[in-house]
Amino acid sequence: MSNLNPQTPAKSLSNTTDKDKLKHLITNDINQLSESVEVVKPNSNDILTKLLKNIDVIDFYLLAFPNIEELRQSYNQLKSELFGETPIYTDTQSTEYKEVFKQWQNISKELSKCKLTKNHYLILCIEQLLKIAEVNKWGLCKKNNFIYLFNGYYWSEIDKECFQSFLGNVALKMGVEKFKGKIHTFKEELFKQFMADAYLPTPQAKINSILINLLNGTFEITPTKRGLRPFDQKDFITHQLPFEYEPEATAPLFQKYLDEVLPDPDKQKVFAEYCGYIFIKPSVLKLEKMLILYGTGANGKSVFFEILNALLGTENISNYSLQSLTNDNGYFRAKIGNKLVNYASEINGKLETDIFKQMASGEPIEARLPYGDPFILNEYAKLIFNCNELPKDVEHTNAYFRRFLIIGFDVTIPEDRQDKQLPQKIIKNELSGVFNWILKGLDRVLEQKNFSKCEAIDNARSDYEKQSDSVQLFITEMDFKISVNEYILISELYPQYKMFCIEDGYRPVGKTKFIQRLKHYKIFVNRINVGNVAYLSNNH
């Protein structure tokens, strides 16, 4: 009788410690496996390739000339009656023969006119494509001169070159000759024809709701409910955050980072609120602010920049300077229509103040692409800037300054306490928790209809107003006081001001603007017999 037991018996797992070890090993293996599995997002090229399978050969002649079949039949019938094997009309001199022959000639002339041109191909390819798209309910739409495709999760913008290539392939499948359909100019003209002909209305999203797309669904906030629900093509959401919503997730490492770089709890609250405000459409709430993260040195601003880029997804963020965004040509503004936030480091330089105020307020703005027609953007990215220095050559009005929400990063982190891997640690483990921190800020903004009160932020704006106005700084630092009786000649005061600016590195304003600024600060300026004077006293 053979021995059924193995020569080396397996260890018994009756011991609790051994079972725990095995469970730990299996759990680790599962975690490593799940971390190595990459979530594959639908690719626009793949979807367009699938759509191509619905395209068949079409009869361009029949579509361009609907009566061509009837003409062909009549032509062949008369030809048979005149020249067939058993012709009906044989007497070429008879009246009947001549009448039928003339009819045949006329039809022949009509058929000779039925010649396809490039315009026929361009128009018919696009007409048929749009009909197929409508019948098959493809998620295809046009907004602000951009083409969007619904990929099952969100609406993704299709690159112009990619869509031109798709249109060229459509033409080839419909039967356009190879050496016409593959040439680049033909594809470009197909695209222009599509943009001119396509009526693909954008789905109308709910006006009073806030929608945030995540990997496991759409988080919806309305006046009556909030929570996760399935993706819906009708929402016309153009983003998807690269993580799942987990209502119980926390972010202890992120909170520790905040407590170190922003120890003021009021600053933290406003910070979270603005991050939540990113997701609020102007139709729901307009707070007319842009966020400035201000401070010099190693203070943690760049850490947050990396975290927010990962949280929102780089495809949902643009990084244009304020000067570029306010440029008259509008090219850069056209690029932020489908972004959640424009987050950049550069804020200095000459900017168009009126456009800046419009953008900070979330008002409709004009934009255009190179060689394209202007269009109006009603929804576009919120504005965040990291900066070491605030703009100085600015408009000195409340309408300008009230649009700044300045959060000072005042704590410098010593080099021996800097963790260069901190952003990646938070990104890898805590994005869902950081998102929940943002949601709390979003809830506060919706409830308060405003950002929370923060004395440090108010003071930062007040200081900015003073620091950006060299005239006010001059009056304050030189200890001038408003006077009823005493005065100083402008011809003496203005040179003192210019010297002050040169010594302190400020750009002096002209004499006319200098007088205007004095008047703005309630300093009485008058012309008397000795010249223009400002009613100020100075005991020094």
JSON list of N, CA and C in Angstrom, two decimals, residues 13 17 19 41 94-95 98 108 112 132 144 163 165 184 195 228 268 298 333 343 377 392 428 438 480 485 488-489:
[
{"chain": "A", "resi": 13, "resn": "LEU", "atom": "N", "xyz": [-1.12, 25.58, 10.41]},
{"chain": "A", "resi": 13, "resn": "LEU", "atom": "CA", "xyz": [-1.40, 27.00, 10.65]},
{"chain": "A", "resi": 13, "resn": "LEU", "atom": "C", "xyz": [-2.35, 27.17, 11.82]},
{"chain": "A", "resi": 17, "resn": "THR", "atom": "N", "xyz": [-0.41, 33.11, 15.56]},
{"chain": "A", "resi": 17, "resn": "THR", "atom": "CA", "xyz": [0.64, 34.00, 15.06]},
{"chain": "A", "resi": 17, "resn": "THR", "atom": "C", "xyz": [0.94, 33.71, 13.60]},
{"chain": "A", "resi": 19, "resn": "LYS", "atom": "N", "xyz": [-1.07, 32.37, 11.41]},
{"chain": "A", "resi": 19, "resn": "LYS", "atom": "CA", "xyz": [-2.22, 32.81, 10.61]},
{"chain": "A", "resi": 19, "resn": "LYS", "atom": "C", "xyz": [-2.16, 34.31, 10.35]},
{"chain": "A", "resi": 41, "resn": "LYS", "atom": "N", "xyz": [-7.94, 55.66, -18.48]},
{"chain": "A", "resi": 41, "resn": "LYS", "atom": "CA", "xyz": [-9.03, 56.54, -18.89]},
{"chain": "A", "resi": 41, "resn": "LYS", "atom": "C", "xyz": [-9.30, 56.36, -20.38]},
{"chain": "A", "resi": 94, "resn": "SER", "atom": "N", "xyz": [-36.94, 61.04, -89.94]},
{"chain": "A", "resi": 94, "resn": "SER", "atom": "CA", "xyz": [-38.33, 61.26, -89.48]},
{"chain": "A", "resi": 94, "resn": "SER", "atom": "C", "xyz": [-38.37, 62.28, -88.34]},
{"chain": "A", "resi": 95, "resn": "THR", "atom": "N", "xyz": [-39.53, 62.91, -88.21]},
{"chain": "A", "resi": 95, "resn": "THR", "atom": "CA", "xyz": [-39.73, 63.91, -87.15]},
{"chain": "A", "resi": 95, "resn": "THR", "atom": "C", "xyz": [-39.59, 63.27, -85.77]},
{"chain": "A", "resi": 98, "resn": "LYS", "atom": "N", "xyz": [-35.96, 62.65, -84.84]},
{"chain": "A", "resi": 98, "resn": "LYS", "atom": "CA", "xyz": [-35.25, 63.89, -84.51]},
{"chain": "A", "resi": 98, "resn": "LYS", "atom": "C", "xyz": [-35.63, 64.40, -83.12]},
{"chain": "A", "resi": 108, "resn": "SER", "atom": "N", "xyz": [-28.03, 64.19, -72.14]},
{"chain": "A", "resi": 108, "resn": "SER", "atom": "CA", "xyz": [-26.58, 64.01, -72.13]},
{"chain": "A", "resi": 108, "resn": "SER", "atom": "C", "xyz": [-25.88, 65.26, -71.62]},
{"chain": "A", "resi": 112, "resn": "SER", "atom": "N", "xyz": [-23.65, 65.72, -68.23]},
{"chain": "A", "resi": 112, "resn": "SER", "atom": "CA", "xyz": [-22.27, 66.24, -68.29]},
{"chain": "A", "resi": 112, "resn": "SER", "atom": "C", "xyz": [-22.03, 67.35, -67.27]},
{"chain": "A", "resi": 132, "resn": "ILE", "atom": "N", "xyz": [-25.10, 60.94, -39.15]},
{"chain": "A", "resi": 132, "resn": "ILE", "atom": "CA", "xyz": [-24.74, 59.68, -38.48]},
{"chain": "A", "resi": 132, "resn": "ILE", "atom": "C", "xyz": [-24.56, 59.92, -36.98]},
{"chain": "A", "resi": 144, "resn": "ASN", "atom": "N", "xyz": [-17.48, 77.21, -27.84]},
{"chain": "A", "resi": 144, "resn": "ASN", "atom": "CA", "xyz": [-16.39, 78.20, -27.88]},
{"chain": "A", "resi": 144, "resn": "ASN", "atom": "C", "xyz": [-15.27, 77.80, -28.85]},
{"chain": "A", "resi": 163, "resn": "PHE", "atom": "N", "xyz": [-8.74, 65.75, -34.47]},
{"chain": "A", "resi": 163, "resn": "PHE", "atom": "CA", "xyz": [-10.06, 65.76, -35.09]},
{"chain": "A", "resi": 163, "resn": "PHE", "atom": "C", "xyz": [-9.95, 65.92, -36.60]},
{"chain": "A", "resi": 165, "resn": "SER", "atom": "N", "xyz": [-7.56, 64.73, -38.42]},
{"chain": "A", "resi": 165, "resn": "SER", "atom": "CA", "xyz": [-7.19, 63.40, -38.90]},
{"chain": "A", "resi": 165, "resn": "SER", "atom": "C", "xyz": [-8.41, 62.49, -38.95]},
{"chain": "A", "resi": 184, "resn": "HIS", "atom": "N", "xyz": [-3.20, 67.33, -46.56]},
{"chain": "A", "resi": 184, "resn": "HIS", "atom": "CA", "xyz": [-3.42, 68.11, -45.34]},
{"chain": "A", "resi": 184, "resn": "HIS", "atom": "C", "xyz": [-4.39, 69.26, -45.55]},
{"chain": "A", "resi": 195, "resn": "MET", "atom": "N", "xyz": [-16.80, 73.10, -38.50]},
{"chain": "A", "resi": 195, "resn": "MET", "atom": "CA", "xyz": [-17.04, 74.20, -37.56]},
{"chain": "A", "resi": 195, "resn": "MET", "atom": "C", "xyz": [-18.13, 75.14, -38.06]},
{"chain": "A", "resi": 228, "resn": "LEU", "atom": "N", "xyz": [-22.70, 61.37, -3.91]},
{"chain": "A", "resi": 228, "resn": "LEU", "atom": "CA", "xyz": [-22.14, 60.80, -5.13]},
{"chain": "A", "resi": 228, "resn": "LEU", "atom": "C", "xyz": [-23.25, 60.17, -5.97]},
{"chain": "A", "resi": 268, "resn": "GLN", "atom": "N", "xyz": [-6.24, 79.19, 7.42]},
{"chain": "A", "resi": 268, "resn": "GLN", "atom": "CA", "xyz": [-6.52, 77.85, 6.92]},
{"chain": "A", "resi": 268, "resn": "GLN", "atom": "C", "xyz": [-7.96, 77.73, 6.43]},
{"chain": "A", "resi": 298, "resn": "ALA", "atom": "N", "xyz": [11.61, 79.67, 1.79]},
{"chain": "A", "resi": 298, "resn": "ALA", "atom": "CA", "xyz": [11.07, 78.30, 1.87]},
{"chain": "A", "resi": 298, "resn": "ALA", "atom": "C", "xyz": [9.88, 78.30, 2.83]},
{"chain": "A", "resi": 333, "resn": "ARG", "atom": "N", "xyz": [-6.69, 83.69, -22.82]},
{"chain": "A", "resi": 333, "resn": "ARG", "atom": "CA", "xyz": [-8.01, 83.54, -22.18]},
{"chain": "A", "resi": 333, "resn": "ARG", "atom": "C", "xyz": [-8.80, 82.40, -22.83]},
{"chain": "A", "resi": 343, "resn": "TYR", "atom": "N", "xyz": [-3.19, 78.48, -12.23]},
{"chain": "A", "resi": 343, "resn": "TYR", "atom": "CA", "xyz": [-2.32, 78.57, -11.07]},
{"chain": "A", "resi": 343, "resn": "TYR", "atom": "C", "xyz": [-0.90, 78.85, -11.57]},
{"chain": "A", "resi": 377, "resn": "LEU", "atom": "N", "xyz": [-16.49, 83.97, -23.21]},
{"chain": "A", "resi": 377, "resn": "LEU", "atom": "CA", "xyz": [-16.37, 82.91, -22.20]},
{"chain": "A", "resi": 377, "resn": "LEU", "atom": "C", "xyz": [-17.22, 83.29, -20.99]},
{"chain": "A", "resi": 392, "resn": "LYS", "atom": "N", "xyz": [3.17, 96.48, -8.45]},
{"chain": "A", "resi": 392, "resn": "LYS", "atom": "CA", "xyz": [3.26, 97.84, -7.89]},
{"chain": "A", "resi": 392, "resn": "LYS", "atom": "C", "xyz": [2.58, 98.88, -8.76]},
{"chain": "A", "resi": 428, "resn": "LYS", "atom": "N", "xyz": [0.29, 60.61, -2.65]},
{"chain": "A", "resi": 428, "resn": "LYS", "atom": "CA", "xyz": [0.13, 59.15, -2.73]},
{"chain": "A", "resi": 428, "resn": "LYS", "atom": "C", "xyz": [-0.92, 58.63, -1.76]},
{"chain": "A", "resi": 438, "resn": "ILE", "atom": "N", "xyz": [-11.31, 70.29, 1.54]},
{"chain": "A", "resi": 438, "resn": "ILE", "atom": "CA", "xyz": [-11.83, 71.29, 0.60]},
{"chain": "A", "resi": 438, "resn": "ILE", "atom": "C", "xyz": [-13.35, 71.34, 0.65]},
{"chain": "A", "resi": 480, "resn": "PHE", "atom": "N", "xyz": [4.20, 113.48, 7.12]},
{"chain": "A", "resi": 480, "resn": "PHE", "atom": "CA", "xyz": [3.39, 114.66, 6.80]},
{"chain": "A", "resi": 480, "resn": "PHE", "atom": "C", "xyz": [2.00, 114.49, 7.40]},
{"chain": "A", "resi": 485, "resn": "ASN", "atom": "N", "xyz": [-4.03, 125.24, 7.85]},
{"chain": "A", "resi": 485, "resn": "ASN", "atom": "CA", "xyz": [-3.39, 126.53, 7.56]},
{"chain": "A", "resi": 485, "resn": "ASN", "atom": "C", "xyz": [-2.04, 126.41, 6.87]},
{"chain": "A", "resi": 488, "resn": "ILE", "atom": "N", "xyz": [2.65, 123.41, 1.67]},
{"chain": "A", "resi": 488, "resn": "ILE", "atom": "CA", "xyz": [3.96, 123.22, 1.05]},
{"chain": "A", "resi": 488, "resn": "ILE", "atom": "C", "xyz": [3.77, 123.37, -0.45]},
{"chain": "A", "resi": 489, "resn": "LEU", "atom": "N", "xyz": [4.69, 124.06, -1.08]},
{"chain": "A", "resi": 489, "resn": "LEU", "atom": "CA", "xyz": [4.64, 124.21, -2.53]},
{"chain": "A", "resi": 489, "resn": "LEU", "atom": "C", "xyz": [4.83, 122.84, -3.21]}
]
